Amino acid sequence: SAVISQKPSRDICQRGTSLTIQCQVDSQVTMMFWYRQQPGQSLTLIATANQGSEATYESGFVIDKFPISRPNLTFSTLTVSNMSPEDSSIYLCSVESTGGGEQYFGPGTRLTVT
Amino acid sequence: EDQVTQSPEALRLQEGESSSLNCSYTVSGLRGLFWYRQDPGKGPEFLFTLYSAGEEKEKERLKATLTKKESFLHITAPKPEDSATYLCAVRSNTGKLIFGQGTTLQVKP
């Protein structure tokens, strides 16, 4: 299994500002995934980030709102832009195991927008 | 449309009282069913992967089973430290993971 860290662990931000969340993995991985977990809800995939190519966004999520970077095989960032209170959620990054199919998750970033 | 439904939403058990959590799914071409445990303020922790009907996996007090339409997570003689939200996810032939809403388990001493 992979060890995944995220920064920050939590933040309180003002409406209209942006926050960049970092995800670091202890091994090289091809794909990294970003999820959102709204209060009391389950996980929803935002986008898949491959190193060396543009991220692939799911329906309902757009690059202008959630730009993603993937500069190398162990690191990715997700930016939440022009935030509103509806963006208050836990944001999680994950990686897929080689051959196993399961995904391993970071500890999450708890974002509150006021 | 691929869909995952978990029941019950919440479950309260006394320590030692065995029970089961249900995960029903509708998916085009199942490529794996996954169980996770999530503690408050933490990311999901991987528990099991099941690929075909009839398959079973066990870990300590937990046993996961799979049929063509649903999966069960059986908890035998639970302890308070088993209290958590248990998430079920399926992977369809699109390759994406689709998560259920989760079952929040509380085990009282």
Tab-separated table of N, CA and C in Angstrom, chain A residues 35 37 41-43 58 92 96 100-107 110, chain B residues 34 36 38 41-44 46 49 51 87 91 96-97 99-101:
chain	number	residue	atom	x	y	z
A	35	TYR	N	-10.963	13.491	-4.981
A	35	TYR	CA	-12.362	13.288	-4.617
A	35	TYR	C	-12.833	14.426	-3.721
A	37	GLN	N	-15.793	15.025	-0.632
A	37	GLN	CA	-16.756	14.393	0.268
A	37	GLN	C	-17.467	15.503	1.018
A	41	GLN	N	-22.043	13.119	3.155
A	41	GLN	CA	-22.183	12.478	1.842
A	41	GLN	C	-21.033	11.516	1.594
A	42	SER	N	-21.154	10.783	0.513
A	42	SER	CA	-20.074	9.874	0.151
A	42	SER	C	-19.081	10.565	-0.766
A	43	LEU	N	-18.170	9.801	-1.298
A	43	LEU	CA	-17.096	10.359	-2.114
A	43	LEU	C	-17.541	10.521	-3.564
A	58	GLU	N	-14.590	14.926	-14.211
A	58	GLU	CA	-15.894	14.271	-14.229
A	58	GLU	C	-16.987	15.304	-14.507
A	92	LEU	N	-10.034	14.774	-0.913
A	92	LEU	CA	-9.175	13.608	-0.724
A	92	LEU	C	-8.433	13.288	-2.013
A	96	GLU	N	-3.985	4.396	-7.085
A	96	GLU	CA	-4.426	3.023	-7.315
A	96	GLU	C	-3.252	2.074	-7.150
A	100	GLY	N	-3.725	-4.469	-8.044
A	100	GLY	CA	-4.788	-4.852	-7.112
A	100	GLY	C	-6.128	-4.237	-7.400
A	101	GLY	N	-6.117	-3.070	-8.018
A	101	GLY	CA	-7.359	-2.392	-8.335
A	101	GLY	C	-7.871	-1.498	-7.241
A	102	GLU	N	-7.475	-1.759	-5.977
A	102	GLU	CA	-7.976	-0.906	-4.914
A	102	GLU	C	-7.244	0.425	-4.928
A	103	GLN	N	-7.925	1.436	-4.349
A	103	GLN	CA	-7.315	2.749	-4.209
A	103	GLN	C	-6.995	3.005	-2.749
A	104	TYR	N	-5.910	3.740	-2.552
A	104	TYR	CA	-5.499	4.151	-1.214
A	104	TYR	C	-5.638	5.662	-1.114
A	105	PHE	N	-6.137	6.097	0.034
A	105	PHE	CA	-6.501	7.492	0.204
A	105	PHE	C	-5.584	8.224	1.165
A	106	GLY	N	-5.430	9.517	0.901
A	106	GLY	CA	-4.779	10.386	1.848
A	106	GLY	C	-5.705	10.709	3.004
A	107	PRO	N	-5.211	11.454	3.990
A	107	PRO	CA	-6.005	11.769	5.177
A	107	PRO	C	-7.078	12.818	4.938
A	110	ARG	N	-9.828	19.220	5.126
A	110	ARG	CA	-11.165	19.704	5.497
A	110	ARG	C	-11.220	21.201	5.247
B	34	PHE	N	-15.302	-3.043	-3.507
B	34	PHE	CA	-14.326	-2.680	-2.480
B	34	PHE	C	-15.039	-2.226	-1.216
B	36	TYR	N	-14.343	-0.200	2.441
B	36	TYR	CA	-13.450	0.703	3.148
B	36	TYR	C	-14.026	1.014	4.514
B	38	GLN	N	-13.930	4.203	7.287
B	38	GLN	CA	-13.550	5.605	7.443
B	38	GLN	C	-13.845	6.066	8.857
B	41	GLY	N	-12.765	12.346	10.435
B	41	GLY	CA	-11.610	13.196	10.195
B	41	GLY	C	-10.468	12.521	9.472
B	42	LYS	N	-10.705	11.310	8.950
B	42	LYS	CA	-9.637	10.586	8.257
B	42	LYS	C	-10.093	10.132	6.876
B	43	GLY	N	-9.126	9.768	6.043
B	43	GLY	CA	-9.455	9.218	4.740
B	43	GLY	C	-9.887	7.767	4.848
B	44	PRO	N	-10.587	7.249	3.849
B	44	PRO	CA	-10.999	5.844	3.870
B	44	PRO	C	-9.791	4.906	3.917
B	46	PHE	N	-8.596	1.052	3.204
B	46	PHE	CA	-8.973	-0.112	2.418
B	46	PHE	C	-9.094	-1.355	3.295
B	49	THR	N	-11.188	-6.423	-1.295
B	49	THR	CA	-11.616	-6.417	-2.692
B	49	THR	C	-12.258	-7.767	-3.001
B	51	TYR	N	-14.123	-9.892	-6.354
B	51	TYR	CA	-14.247	-9.799	-7.805
B	51	TYR	C	-15.370	-10.627	-8.397
B	87	LEU	N	-17.712	2.057	4.002
B	87	LEU	CA	-18.059	2.453	2.640
B	87	LEU	C	-17.870	1.283	1.684
B	91	ARG	N	-16.300	-0.874	-9.080
B	91	ARG	CA	-15.648	-0.400	-10.292
B	91	ARG	C	-16.339	-1.058	-11.477
B	96	LYS	N	-14.060	3.654	-13.304
B	96	LYS	CA	-14.183	4.562	-12.167
B	96	LYS	C	-14.737	3.828	-10.948
B	97	LEU	N	-14.376	4.350	-9.767
B	97	LEU	CA	-14.956	3.856	-8.516
B	97	LEU	C	-16.214	4.648	-8.207
B	99	PHE	N	-18.967	5.153	-5.208
B	99	PHE	CA	-19.123	4.874	-3.787
B	99	PHE	C	-20.593	4.927	-3.374
B	100	GLY	N	-20.925	4.093	-2.394
B	100	GLY	CA	-22.211	4.200	-1.726
B	100	GLY	C	-22.145	5.270	-0.650
B	101	GLN	N	-23.296	5.487	-0.006
B	101	GLN	CA	-23.391	6.553	0.997
B	101	GLN	C	-22.757	6.164	2.330
